[in-house]
């Protein structure tokens, strides 16, 4: 990446490499209080004194190892001292390490597949089938709906309790052929389209999907709150949960909530109070204050070529916000009695692939040890 000027006297390349969390948090207007200067927020009064000493397992989401075989990946994960995994079974993450059809067809193969993890002390905690099952293209929707059903049936066979995915996004009218993400209810036609999406597409589909999951012993559908899908923040998540049932909960990926101005600890306590925390992606976001000031936050970069003009981008844990902030995040999960895993998802364009996983694992293990007094 080419260097581009200075930020508060610090070269952009040096700043990114060092994380720069405290400087960014202190200078960025509108940064949530919990993120400023690496402060450790105090939990709400109602939660005071409820901290749990549970050692929340740290794991990783497998697409980051897409160039490795299953055995090679497991050896790498075991060497990092990670304790759990989230495995892709179709949709956007793919299923490179999980031959879904084979495992569904042959119980012995499913048992042998799972034993590979168990032999290394790794728990298969969740299956992921991120897709768009309400896509306006019927073929696309049917494919993702089938992926979901297969994931549910495989979870039943493997005794996995959580399915991770997206809520999806339909078109804005019956005639549209591409998704239409609507977040603002004016002019009036947008309110009409948004209401139509939820009433005619989103709620009916997920009511049936949740019923299917229940029938197969799966009671936790963890939605990643993600832009371009109808569930993109805690409020829209709770809207779907209230309409469908308690099978709907969160994959709490804070990287998508930081740029929306959410306070991570407030989000965790809010969702924990609703018993709606089913899964957690561990991924950070870094802000570039000079570009936020010029362009706002709806200006994301996905690769290094876009960084000079970007307002923010994904980073490995600890490279967007300080270790102190992440310590407060892990503590909040402990405070609310979260019983899932901390699943590292690395989409850092600078610390790419397994390197970002290693850096994130280092930060998370250290802050967890501090909290446990280890």
PDB file of C-alpha atoms in Angstrom, residues 57-364:
ATOM      1  CA  UNK A  57     -13.679 -20.683  24.160  1.00  0.00           C
ATOM      2  CA  UNK A  58     -11.757 -18.869  21.431  1.00  0.00           C
ATOM      3  CA  UNK A  59     -12.186 -20.272  17.946  1.00  0.00           C
ATOM      4  CA  UNK A  60     -11.950 -19.377  14.270  1.00  0.00           C
ATOM      5  CA  UNK A  61     -14.203 -19.331  11.203  1.00  0.00           C
ATOM      6  CA  UNK A  62     -12.731 -21.723   8.643  1.00  0.00           C
ATOM      7  CA  UNK A  63     -12.895 -19.815   5.271  1.00  0.00           C
ATOM      8  CA  UNK A  64      -9.670 -18.031   6.212  1.00  0.00           C
ATOM      9  CA  UNK A  65      -7.932 -21.397   5.680  1.00  0.00           C
ATOM     10  CA  UNK A  66      -9.448 -22.043   2.271  1.00  0.00           C
ATOM     11  CA  UNK A  67      -6.076 -23.024   0.803  1.00  0.00           C
ATOM     12  CA  UNK A  68      -5.523 -25.774   3.386  1.00  0.00           C
ATOM     13  CA  UNK A  69      -6.970 -29.263   3.556  1.00  0.00           C
ATOM     14  CA  UNK A  70      -9.097 -30.190   6.553  1.00  0.00           C
ATOM     15  CA  UNK A  71      -6.210 -31.928   8.313  1.00  0.00           C
ATOM     16  CA  UNK A  72      -3.773 -29.117   7.556  1.00  0.00           C
ATOM     17  CA  UNK A  73      -6.247 -26.571   8.880  1.00  0.00           C
ATOM     18  CA  UNK A  74      -6.875 -28.524  12.078  1.00  0.00           C
ATOM     19  CA  UNK A  75      -3.150 -28.845  12.711  1.00  0.00           C
ATOM     20  CA  UNK A  76      -2.764 -25.080  12.268  1.00  0.00           C
ATOM     21  CA  UNK A  77      -5.692 -24.265  14.548  1.00  0.00           C
ATOM     22  CA  UNK A  78      -4.482 -26.718  17.185  1.00  0.00           C
ATOM     23  CA  UNK A  79      -0.982 -25.204  17.113  1.00  0.00           C
ATOM     24  CA  UNK A  80      -2.515 -21.787  17.876  1.00  0.00           C
ATOM     25  CA  UNK A  81      -4.150 -23.216  20.985  1.00  0.00           C
ATOM     26  CA  UNK A  82      -7.651 -22.438  19.731  1.00  0.00           C
ATOM     27  CA  UNK A  83     -10.474 -24.463  21.222  1.00  0.00           C
ATOM     28  CA  UNK A  84     -13.391 -24.275  18.797  1.00  0.00           C
ATOM     29  CA  UNK A  85     -14.378 -23.754  15.187  1.00  0.00           C
ATOM     30  CA  UNK A  86     -17.158 -22.318  13.079  1.00  0.00           C
ATOM     31  CA  UNK A  87     -17.464 -24.313   9.864  1.00  0.00           C
ATOM     32  CA  UNK A  88     -18.909 -23.113   6.558  1.00  0.00           C
ATOM     33  CA  UNK A  89     -21.483 -25.430   4.999  1.00  0.00           C
ATOM     34  CA  UNK A  90     -22.484 -23.415   1.944  1.00  0.00           C
ATOM     35  CA  UNK A  91     -23.539 -19.989   0.734  1.00  0.00           C
ATOM     36  CA  UNK A  92     -20.951 -17.214   0.698  1.00  0.00           C
ATOM     37  CA  UNK A  93     -18.435 -19.010   2.994  1.00  0.00           C
ATOM     38  CA  UNK A  94     -18.504 -22.147   0.871  1.00  0.00           C
ATOM     39  CA  UNK A  95     -18.061 -25.644   2.277  1.00  0.00           C
ATOM     40  CA  UNK A  96     -14.436 -26.422   1.476  1.00  0.00           C
ATOM     41  CA  UNK A  97     -13.787 -28.267   4.736  1.00  0.00           C
ATOM     42  CA  UNK A  98     -17.208 -29.852   5.102  1.00  0.00           C
ATOM     43  CA  UNK A  99     -18.518 -32.285   2.443  1.00  0.00           C
ATOM     44  CA  UNK A 100     -22.123 -31.687   3.473  1.00  0.00           C
ATOM     45  CA  UNK A 101     -23.812 -34.169   1.127  1.00  0.00           C
ATOM     46  CA  UNK A 102     -21.385 -36.967   2.051  1.00  0.00           C
ATOM     47  CA  UNK A 103     -21.840 -36.396   5.776  1.00  0.00           C
ATOM     48  CA  UNK A 104     -25.620 -36.361   5.419  1.00  0.00           C
ATOM     49  CA  UNK A 105     -25.593 -39.555   3.338  1.00  0.00           C
ATOM     50  CA  UNK A 106     -23.307 -41.550   5.631  1.00  0.00           C
ATOM     51  CA  UNK A 107     -23.493 -41.313   9.457  1.00  0.00           C
ATOM     52  CA  UNK A 108     -20.144 -43.105   9.757  1.00  0.00           C
ATOM     53  CA  UNK A 109     -18.448 -40.438   7.624  1.00  0.00           C
ATOM     54  CA  UNK A 110     -20.045 -37.713   9.742  1.00  0.00           C
ATOM     55  CA  UNK A 111     -18.759 -39.347  12.912  1.00  0.00           C
ATOM     56  CA  UNK A 112     -15.260 -39.715  11.464  1.00  0.00           C
ATOM     57  CA  UNK A 113     -15.271 -36.086  10.261  1.00  0.00           C
ATOM     58  CA  UNK A 114     -16.204 -34.782  13.706  1.00  0.00           C
ATOM     59  CA  UNK A 115     -13.641 -37.064  15.390  1.00  0.00           C
ATOM     60  CA  UNK A 116     -10.843 -35.294  13.507  1.00  0.00           C
ATOM     61  CA  UNK A 117     -11.740 -32.157  15.481  1.00  0.00           C
ATOM     62  CA  UNK A 118     -12.236 -33.964  18.772  1.00  0.00           C
ATOM     63  CA  UNK A 119      -8.877 -35.715  18.517  1.00  0.00           C
ATOM     64  CA  UNK A 120      -7.224 -32.283  18.543  1.00  0.00           C
ATOM     65  CA  UNK A 121      -9.372 -30.900  21.349  1.00  0.00           C
ATOM     66  CA  UNK A 122     -11.363 -28.654  19.001  1.00  0.00           C
ATOM     67  CA  UNK A 123     -15.123 -28.245  19.427  1.00  0.00           C
ATOM     68  CA  UNK A 124     -17.307 -27.836  16.321  1.00  0.00           C
ATOM     69  CA  UNK A 125     -19.429 -25.082  17.815  1.00  0.00           C
ATOM     70  CA  UNK A 126     -21.417 -23.710  14.890  1.00  0.00           C
ATOM     71  CA  UNK A 127     -22.232 -24.356  11.248  1.00  0.00           C
ATOM     72  CA  UNK A 128     -22.501 -21.367   8.929  1.00  0.00           C
ATOM     73  CA  UNK A 129     -24.512 -21.008   5.739  1.00  0.00           C
ATOM     74  CA  UNK A 130     -24.455 -17.267   5.084  1.00  0.00           C
ATOM     75  CA  UNK A 131     -26.652 -16.608   2.078  1.00  0.00           C
ATOM     76  CA  UNK A 132     -29.743 -14.760   0.886  1.00  0.00           C
ATOM     77  CA  UNK A 133     -32.720 -17.135   1.132  1.00  0.00           C
ATOM     78  CA  UNK A 134     -35.190 -14.349   0.282  1.00  0.00           C
ATOM     79  CA  UNK A 135     -33.320 -13.170  -2.812  1.00  0.00           C
ATOM     80  CA  UNK A 136     -35.723 -11.972  -5.554  1.00  0.00           C
ATOM     81  CA  UNK A 137     -34.055 -14.324  -8.031  1.00  0.00           C
ATOM     82  CA  UNK A 138     -35.938 -17.574  -7.440  1.00  0.00           C
ATOM     83  CA  UNK A 139     -32.975 -19.794  -8.306  1.00  0.00           C
ATOM     84  CA  UNK A 140     -30.658 -17.915  -5.957  1.00  0.00           C
ATOM     85  CA  UNK A 141     -33.210 -18.047  -3.146  1.00  0.00           C
ATOM     86  CA  UNK A 142     -33.903 -21.761  -3.682  1.00  0.00           C
ATOM     87  CA  UNK A 143     -30.193 -22.589  -3.574  1.00  0.00           C
ATOM     88  CA  UNK A 144     -29.658 -20.726  -0.296  1.00  0.00           C
ATOM     89  CA  UNK A 145     -32.819 -22.163   1.226  1.00  0.00           C
ATOM     90  CA  UNK A 146     -31.584 -25.662   0.415  1.00  0.00           C
ATOM     91  CA  UNK A 147     -28.173 -24.854   1.922  1.00  0.00           C
ATOM     92  CA  UNK A 148     -29.943 -23.771   5.093  1.00  0.00           C
ATOM     93  CA  UNK A 149     -31.964 -26.989   5.313  1.00  0.00           C
ATOM     94  CA  UNK A 150     -28.876 -29.109   4.772  1.00  0.00           C
ATOM     95  CA  UNK A 151     -27.027 -27.185   7.479  1.00  0.00           C
ATOM     96  CA  UNK A 152     -29.895 -27.786   9.889  1.00  0.00           C
ATOM     97  CA  UNK A 153     -29.977 -31.513   9.148  1.00  0.00           C
ATOM     98  CA  UNK A 154     -26.210 -31.755   9.493  1.00  0.00           C
ATOM     99  CA  UNK A 155     -26.303 -29.839  12.789  1.00  0.00           C
ATOM    100  CA  UNK A 156     -28.828 -32.376  14.063  1.00  0.00           C
ATOM    101  CA  UNK A 157     -26.516 -35.244  13.077  1.00  0.00           C
ATOM    102  CA  UNK A 158     -23.393 -33.646  14.559  1.00  0.00           C
ATOM    103  CA  UNK A 159     -25.144 -32.324  17.680  1.00  0.00           C
ATOM    104  CA  UNK A 160     -24.289 -28.711  16.804  1.00  0.00           C
ATOM    105  CA  UNK A 161     -26.637 -26.220  18.440  1.00  0.00           C
ATOM    106  CA  UNK A 162     -26.106 -22.996  16.449  1.00  0.00           C
ATOM    107  CA  UNK A 163     -26.550 -22.105  12.772  1.00  0.00           C
ATOM    108  CA  UNK A 164     -24.990 -18.819  11.659  1.00  0.00           C
ATOM    109  CA  UNK A 165     -26.140 -16.819   8.652  1.00  0.00           C
ATOM    110  CA  UNK A 166     -27.746 -13.710   7.210  1.00  0.00           C
ATOM    111  CA  UNK A 167     -31.363 -12.615   7.314  1.00  0.00           C
ATOM    112  CA  UNK A 168     -31.285 -11.989   3.566  1.00  0.00           C
ATOM    113  CA  UNK A 169     -32.763  -9.138   1.582  1.00  0.00           C
ATOM    114  CA  UNK A 170     -35.573  -9.320  -1.005  1.00  0.00           C
ATOM    115  CA  UNK A 171     -36.361  -6.909  -3.794  1.00  0.00           C
ATOM    116  CA  UNK A 172     -38.513  -3.894  -3.055  1.00  0.00           C
ATOM    117  CA  UNK A 173     -41.427  -5.038  -5.238  1.00  0.00           C
ATOM    118  CA  UNK A 174     -42.626  -8.369  -6.690  1.00  0.00           C
ATOM    119  CA  UNK A 175     -41.086  -7.512 -10.079  1.00  0.00           C
ATOM    120  CA  UNK A 176     -37.542  -6.691  -8.927  1.00  0.00           C
ATOM    121  CA  UNK A 177     -34.706  -9.066  -9.783  1.00  0.00           C
ATOM    122  CA  UNK A 178     -32.015  -7.787  -7.381  1.00  0.00           C
ATOM    123  CA  UNK A 179     -32.097  -7.154  -3.614  1.00  0.00           C
ATOM    124  CA  UNK A 180     -33.107  -3.690  -2.466  1.00  0.00           C
ATOM    125  CA  UNK A 181     -31.619  -2.686   0.897  1.00  0.00           C
ATOM    126  CA  UNK A 182     -33.797   0.017   2.421  1.00  0.00           C
ATOM    127  CA  UNK A 183     -32.919   1.721   5.703  1.00  0.00           C
ATOM    128  CA  UNK A 184     -34.766   5.048   5.391  1.00  0.00           C
ATOM    129  CA  UNK A 185     -38.540   5.384   5.259  1.00  0.00           C
ATOM    130  CA  UNK A 186     -38.808   8.517   3.117  1.00  0.00           C
ATOM    131  CA  UNK A 187     -39.878   9.339   0.416  1.00  0.00           C
ATOM    132  CA  UNK A 188     -43.091   7.374   1.070  1.00  0.00           C
ATOM    133  CA  UNK A 189     -42.508   4.737  -1.619  1.00  0.00           C
ATOM    134  CA  UNK A 190     -39.505   3.504   0.366  1.00  0.00           C
ATOM    135  CA  UNK A 191     -41.635   2.969   3.452  1.00  0.00           C
ATOM    136  CA  UNK A 192     -44.099   1.013   1.329  1.00  0.00           C
ATOM    137  CA  UNK A 193     -41.337  -1.178  -0.090  1.00  0.00           C
ATOM    138  CA  UNK A 194     -39.782  -1.777   3.325  1.00  0.00           C
ATOM    139  CA  UNK A 195     -43.116  -2.795   4.826  1.00  0.00           C
ATOM    140  CA  UNK A 196     -43.774  -5.100   1.863  1.00  0.00           C
ATOM    141  CA  UNK A 197     -40.383  -6.773   2.265  1.00  0.00           C
ATOM    142  CA  UNK A 198     -40.974  -7.645   5.893  1.00  0.00           C
ATOM    143  CA  UNK A 199     -44.638  -8.600   5.629  1.00  0.00           C
ATOM    144  CA  UNK A 200     -44.562 -10.590   2.388  1.00  0.00           C
ATOM    145  CA  UNK A 201     -41.061 -12.034   2.242  1.00  0.00           C
ATOM    146  CA  UNK A 202     -38.868 -11.863   5.331  1.00  0.00           C
ATOM    147  CA  UNK A 203     -41.228 -12.792   8.168  1.00  0.00           C
ATOM    148  CA  UNK A 204     -43.084 -15.572   6.301  1.00  0.00           C
ATOM    149  CA  UNK A 205     -39.853 -17.238   5.190  1.00  0.00           C
ATOM    150  CA  UNK A 206     -38.176 -17.155   8.592  1.00  0.00           C
ATOM    151  CA  UNK A 207     -41.272 -18.385  10.385  1.00  0.00           C
ATOM    152  CA  UNK A 208     -41.183 -21.522   8.237  1.00  0.00           C
ATOM    153  CA  UNK A 209     -37.398 -21.817   8.487  1.00  0.00           C
ATOM    154  CA  UNK A 210     -37.473 -21.525  12.278  1.00  0.00           C
ATOM    155  CA  UNK A 211     -40.177 -24.196  12.395  1.00  0.00           C
ATOM    156  CA  UNK A 212     -37.991 -26.488  10.275  1.00  0.00           C
ATOM    157  CA  UNK A 213     -35.047 -25.863  12.611  1.00  0.00           C
ATOM    158  CA  UNK A 214     -37.130 -26.646  15.705  1.00  0.00           C
ATOM    159  CA  UNK A 215     -38.295 -29.907  14.175  1.00  0.00           C
ATOM    160  CA  UNK A 216     -34.641 -30.927  13.823  1.00  0.00           C
ATOM    161  CA  UNK A 217     -33.606 -29.896  17.319  1.00  0.00           C
ATOM    162  CA  UNK A 218     -31.932 -26.596  16.390  1.00  0.00           C
ATOM    163  CA  UNK A 219     -33.148 -23.626  18.429  1.00  0.00           C
ATOM    164  CA  UNK A 220     -30.494 -21.006  17.709  1.00  0.00           C
ATOM    165  CA  UNK A 221     -30.327 -19.188  14.379  1.00  0.00           C
ATOM    166  CA  UNK A 222     -27.582 -16.576  14.767  1.00  0.00           C
ATOM    167  CA  UNK A 223     -27.963 -13.687  12.333  1.00  0.00           C
ATOM    168  CA  UNK A 224     -24.967 -11.552  11.491  1.00  0.00           C
ATOM    169  CA  UNK A 225     -26.114  -7.937  11.617  1.00  0.00           C
ATOM    170  CA  UNK A 226     -24.701  -6.909   8.269  1.00  0.00           C
ATOM    171  CA  UNK A 227     -25.249  -4.104   5.742  1.00  0.00           C
ATOM    172  CA  UNK A 228     -27.243  -5.012   2.624  1.00  0.00           C
ATOM    173  CA  UNK A 229     -29.505  -7.357   4.628  1.00  0.00           C
ATOM    174  CA  UNK A 230     -32.738  -6.525   6.430  1.00  0.00           C
ATOM    175  CA  UNK A 231     -31.190  -7.402   9.803  1.00  0.00           C
ATOM    176  CA  UNK A 232     -28.257  -5.005  10.086  1.00  0.00           C
ATOM    177  CA  UNK A 233     -28.370  -3.703  13.680  1.00  0.00           C
ATOM    178  CA  UNK A 234     -29.756  -4.788  17.080  1.00  0.00           C
ATOM    179  CA  UNK A 235     -33.101  -3.092  16.490  1.00  0.00           C
ATOM    180  CA  UNK A 236     -33.817  -4.911  13.218  1.00  0.00           C
ATOM    181  CA  UNK A 237     -32.632  -8.159  14.802  1.00  0.00           C
ATOM    182  CA  UNK A 238     -35.129  -7.762  17.634  1.00  0.00           C
ATOM    183  CA  UNK A 239     -37.859  -6.849  15.135  1.00  0.00           C
ATOM    184  CA  UNK A 240     -37.386 -10.200  13.414  1.00  0.00           C
ATOM    185  CA  UNK A 241     -37.103 -12.069  16.718  1.00  0.00           C
ATOM    186  CA  UNK A 242     -40.376 -10.569  17.936  1.00  0.00           C
ATOM    187  CA  UNK A 243     -42.112 -11.535  14.690  1.00  0.00           C
ATOM    188  CA  UNK A 244     -40.682 -15.065  14.377  1.00  0.00           C
ATOM    189  CA  UNK A 245     -39.720 -16.345  17.803  1.00  0.00           C
ATOM    190  CA  UNK A 246     -36.865 -17.035  20.173  1.00  0.00           C
ATOM    191  CA  UNK A 247     -35.005 -19.130  17.607  1.00  0.00           C
ATOM    192  CA  UNK A 248     -33.833 -15.811  16.142  1.00  0.00           C
ATOM    193  CA  UNK A 249     -30.746 -14.322  17.779  1.00  0.00           C
ATOM    194  CA  UNK A 250     -27.461 -12.585  17.061  1.00  0.00           C
ATOM    195  CA  UNK A 251     -24.143 -13.429  15.594  1.00  0.00           C
ATOM    196  CA  UNK A 252     -22.663 -10.359  17.220  1.00  0.00           C
ATOM    197  CA  UNK A 253     -20.015  -9.201  14.758  1.00  0.00           C
ATOM    198  CA  UNK A 254     -18.943  -5.859  16.191  1.00  0.00           C
ATOM    199  CA  UNK A 255     -16.991  -4.921  13.068  1.00  0.00           C
ATOM    200  CA  UNK A 256     -20.307  -4.061  11.377  1.00  0.00           C
ATOM    201  CA  UNK A 257     -21.594  -2.175  14.410  1.00  0.00           C
ATOM    202  CA  UNK A 258     -18.570   0.014  15.173  1.00  0.00           C
ATOM    203  CA  UNK A 259     -19.071   2.087  12.007  1.00  0.00           C
ATOM    204  CA  UNK A 260     -22.787   2.457  12.773  1.00  0.00           C
ATOM    205  CA  UNK A 261     -21.858   4.212  16.025  1.00  0.00           C
ATOM    206  CA  UNK A 262     -22.845   1.381  18.359  1.00  0.00           C
ATOM    207  CA  UNK A 263     -21.171   1.005  21.736  1.00  0.00           C
ATOM    208  CA  UNK A 264     -19.987  -2.633  21.824  1.00  0.00           C
ATOM    209  CA  UNK A 265     -20.544  -3.154  25.527  1.00  0.00           C
ATOM    210  CA  UNK A 266     -24.022  -1.617  25.374  1.00  0.00           C
ATOM    211  CA  UNK A 267     -24.899  -3.927  22.476  1.00  0.00           C
ATOM    212  CA  UNK A 268     -23.680  -7.038  24.302  1.00  0.00           C
ATOM    213  CA  UNK A 269     -25.569  -6.150  27.473  1.00  0.00           C
ATOM    214  CA  UNK A 270     -28.721  -5.316  25.511  1.00  0.00           C
ATOM    215  CA  UNK A 271     -28.714  -8.558  23.531  1.00  0.00           C
ATOM    216  CA  UNK A 272     -27.658 -10.574  26.558  1.00  0.00           C
ATOM    217  CA  UNK A 273     -30.598  -9.252  28.552  1.00  0.00           C
ATOM    218  CA  UNK A 274     -32.891 -10.465  25.739  1.00  0.00           C
ATOM    219  CA  UNK A 275     -31.218 -13.915  25.733  1.00  0.00           C
ATOM    220  CA  UNK A 276     -30.464 -13.221  22.082  1.00  0.00           C
ATOM    221  CA  UNK A 277     -26.666 -13.692  21.998  1.00  0.00           C
ATOM    222  CA  UNK A 278     -26.055 -16.932  20.115  1.00  0.00           C
ATOM    223  CA  UNK A 279     -22.651 -16.409  18.505  1.00  0.00           C
ATOM    224  CA  UNK A 280     -19.850 -13.837  18.262  1.00  0.00           C
ATOM    225  CA  UNK A 281     -17.502 -12.988  15.399  1.00  0.00           C
ATOM    226  CA  UNK A 282     -14.246 -11.434  16.548  1.00  0.00           C
ATOM    227  CA  UNK A 283     -13.285  -8.815  13.982  1.00  0.00           C
ATOM    228  CA  UNK A 284     -12.206  -5.195  14.342  1.00  0.00           C
ATOM    229  CA  UNK A 285     -12.729  -1.995  12.343  1.00  0.00           C
ATOM    230  CA  UNK A 286     -10.263   0.884  12.008  1.00  0.00           C
ATOM    231  CA  UNK A 287     -11.352   4.443  11.194  1.00  0.00           C
ATOM    232  CA  UNK A 288      -9.404   7.080   9.271  1.00  0.00           C
ATOM    233  CA  UNK A 289     -10.536  10.365  10.862  1.00  0.00           C
ATOM    234  CA  UNK A 290      -9.590  12.679   8.007  1.00  0.00           C
ATOM    235  CA  UNK A 291     -11.692  10.661   5.565  1.00  0.00           C
ATOM    236  CA  UNK A 292     -14.581  10.204   7.993  1.00  0.00           C
ATOM    237  CA  UNK A 293     -14.643  13.972   8.292  1.00  0.00           C
ATOM    238  CA  UNK A 294     -14.782  14.426   4.522  1.00  0.00           C
ATOM    239  CA  UNK A 295     -16.864  11.461   3.374  1.00  0.00           C
ATOM    240  CA  UNK A 296     -18.768  10.090   6.372  1.00  0.00           C
ATOM    241  CA  UNK A 297     -18.865   6.452   7.449  1.00  0.00           C
ATOM    242  CA  UNK A 298     -20.633   4.954   4.418  1.00  0.00           C
ATOM    243  CA  UNK A 299     -17.272   4.721   2.671  1.00  0.00           C
ATOM    244  CA  UNK A 300     -15.796   1.300   3.366  1.00  0.00           C
ATOM    245  CA  UNK A 301     -12.629  -0.237   1.884  1.00  0.00           C
ATOM    246  CA  UNK A 302     -12.247  -3.944   1.169  1.00  0.00           C
ATOM    247  CA  UNK A 303      -8.721  -4.005  -0.245  1.00  0.00           C
ATOM    248  CA  UNK A 304      -5.516  -2.046   0.130  1.00  0.00           C
ATOM    249  CA  UNK A 305      -5.956  -0.144  -3.142  1.00  0.00           C
ATOM    250  CA  UNK A 306      -8.999   1.632  -1.689  1.00  0.00           C
ATOM    251  CA  UNK A 307      -7.420   2.579   1.648  1.00  0.00           C
ATOM    252  CA  UNK A 308      -6.181   6.096   0.745  1.00  0.00           C
ATOM    253  CA  UNK A 309      -9.782   7.301   0.240  1.00  0.00           C
ATOM    254  CA  UNK A 310     -11.475   5.024   2.785  1.00  0.00           C
ATOM    255  CA  UNK A 311     -13.212   6.071   5.974  1.00  0.00           C
ATOM    256  CA  UNK A 312     -12.752   2.647   7.542  1.00  0.00           C
ATOM    257  CA  UNK A 313     -11.834  -0.946   6.894  1.00  0.00           C
ATOM    258  CA  UNK A 314     -11.816  -4.284   8.678  1.00  0.00           C
ATOM    259  CA  UNK A 315      -8.820  -5.148  10.850  1.00  0.00           C
ATOM    260  CA  UNK A 316      -7.742  -8.049  12.999  1.00  0.00           C
ATOM    261  CA  UNK A 317      -8.786  -7.784  16.657  1.00  0.00           C
ATOM    262  CA  UNK A 318      -6.645  -5.155  18.388  1.00  0.00           C
ATOM    263  CA  UNK A 319      -5.672  -3.313  15.192  1.00  0.00           C
ATOM    264  CA  UNK A 320      -8.704  -1.040  15.072  1.00  0.00           C
ATOM    265  CA  UNK A 321      -9.424  -0.588  18.766  1.00  0.00           C
ATOM    266  CA  UNK A 322      -7.127  -1.114  21.712  1.00  0.00           C
ATOM    267  CA  UNK A 323      -6.641  -4.316  23.671  1.00  0.00           C
ATOM    268  CA  UNK A 324      -8.317  -2.495  26.583  1.00  0.00           C
ATOM    269  CA  UNK A 325     -11.479  -2.080  24.538  1.00  0.00           C
ATOM    270  CA  UNK A 326     -11.425  -5.761  23.561  1.00  0.00           C
ATOM    271  CA  UNK A 327     -10.904  -6.679  27.195  1.00  0.00           C
ATOM    272  CA  UNK A 328     -14.098  -4.786  28.010  1.00  0.00           C
ATOM    273  CA  UNK A 329     -15.858  -6.672  25.199  1.00  0.00           C
ATOM    274  CA  UNK A 330     -14.808 -10.089  26.505  1.00  0.00           C
ATOM    275  CA  UNK A 331     -15.746  -9.025  30.031  1.00  0.00           C
ATOM    276  CA  UNK A 332     -19.181  -7.969  28.806  1.00  0.00           C
ATOM    277  CA  UNK A 333     -19.708 -11.420  27.275  1.00  0.00           C
ATOM    278  CA  UNK A 334     -18.745 -12.945  30.620  1.00  0.00           C
ATOM    279  CA  UNK A 335     -21.015 -10.546  32.497  1.00  0.00           C
ATOM    280  CA  UNK A 336     -24.108 -11.596  30.561  1.00  0.00           C
ATOM    281  CA  UNK A 337     -23.371 -15.308  30.811  1.00  0.00           C
ATOM    282  CA  UNK A 338     -22.713 -15.788  27.104  1.00  0.00           C
ATOM    283  CA  UNK A 339     -22.324 -19.513  26.447  1.00  0.00           C
ATOM    284  CA  UNK A 340     -21.061 -19.478  22.855  1.00  0.00           C
ATOM    285  CA  UNK A 341     -17.575 -19.056  21.439  1.00  0.00           C
ATOM    286  CA  UNK A 342     -15.457 -16.111  20.335  1.00  0.00           C
ATOM    287  CA  UNK A 343     -15.010 -16.923  16.647  1.00  0.00           C
ATOM    288  CA  UNK A 344     -12.178 -15.094  14.891  1.00  0.00           C
ATOM    289  CA  UNK A 345     -13.141 -14.000  11.392  1.00  0.00           C
ATOM    290  CA  UNK A 346     -10.270 -12.370   9.555  1.00  0.00           C
ATOM    291  CA  UNK A 347     -11.021 -10.061   6.634  1.00  0.00           C
ATOM    292  CA  UNK A 348      -8.124  -7.682   7.288  1.00  0.00           C
ATOM    293  CA  UNK A 349      -6.743  -6.431   3.930  1.00  0.00           C
ATOM    294  CA  UNK A 350      -3.336  -5.766   5.524  1.00  0.00           C
ATOM    295  CA  UNK A 351      -2.853  -8.695   7.920  1.00  0.00           C
ATOM    296  CA  UNK A 352      -4.482 -11.090   5.524  1.00  0.00           C
ATOM    297  CA  UNK A 353      -5.330 -14.750   5.962  1.00  0.00           C
ATOM    298  CA  UNK A 354      -3.837 -16.820   8.803  1.00  0.00           C
ATOM    299  CA  UNK A 355      -1.548 -13.967   9.894  1.00  0.00           C
ATOM    300  CA  UNK A 356      -4.527 -11.913  11.042  1.00  0.00           C
ATOM    301  CA  UNK A 357      -5.941 -14.930  12.866  1.00  0.00           C
ATOM    302  CA  UNK A 358      -2.686 -15.346  14.786  1.00  0.00           C
ATOM    303  CA  UNK A 359      -2.638 -11.672  15.806  1.00  0.00           C
ATOM    304  CA  UNK A 360      -6.283 -11.729  16.877  1.00  0.00           C
ATOM    305  CA  UNK A 361      -5.789 -14.949  18.830  1.00  0.00           C
ATOM    306  CA  UNK A 362      -2.859 -13.408  20.684  1.00  0.00           C
ATOM    307  CA  UNK A 363      -4.917 -10.390  21.767  1.00  0.00           C
ATOM    308  CA  UNK A 364      -7.986 -12.408  22.745  1.00  0.00           C
TER     309      UNK A 364
END
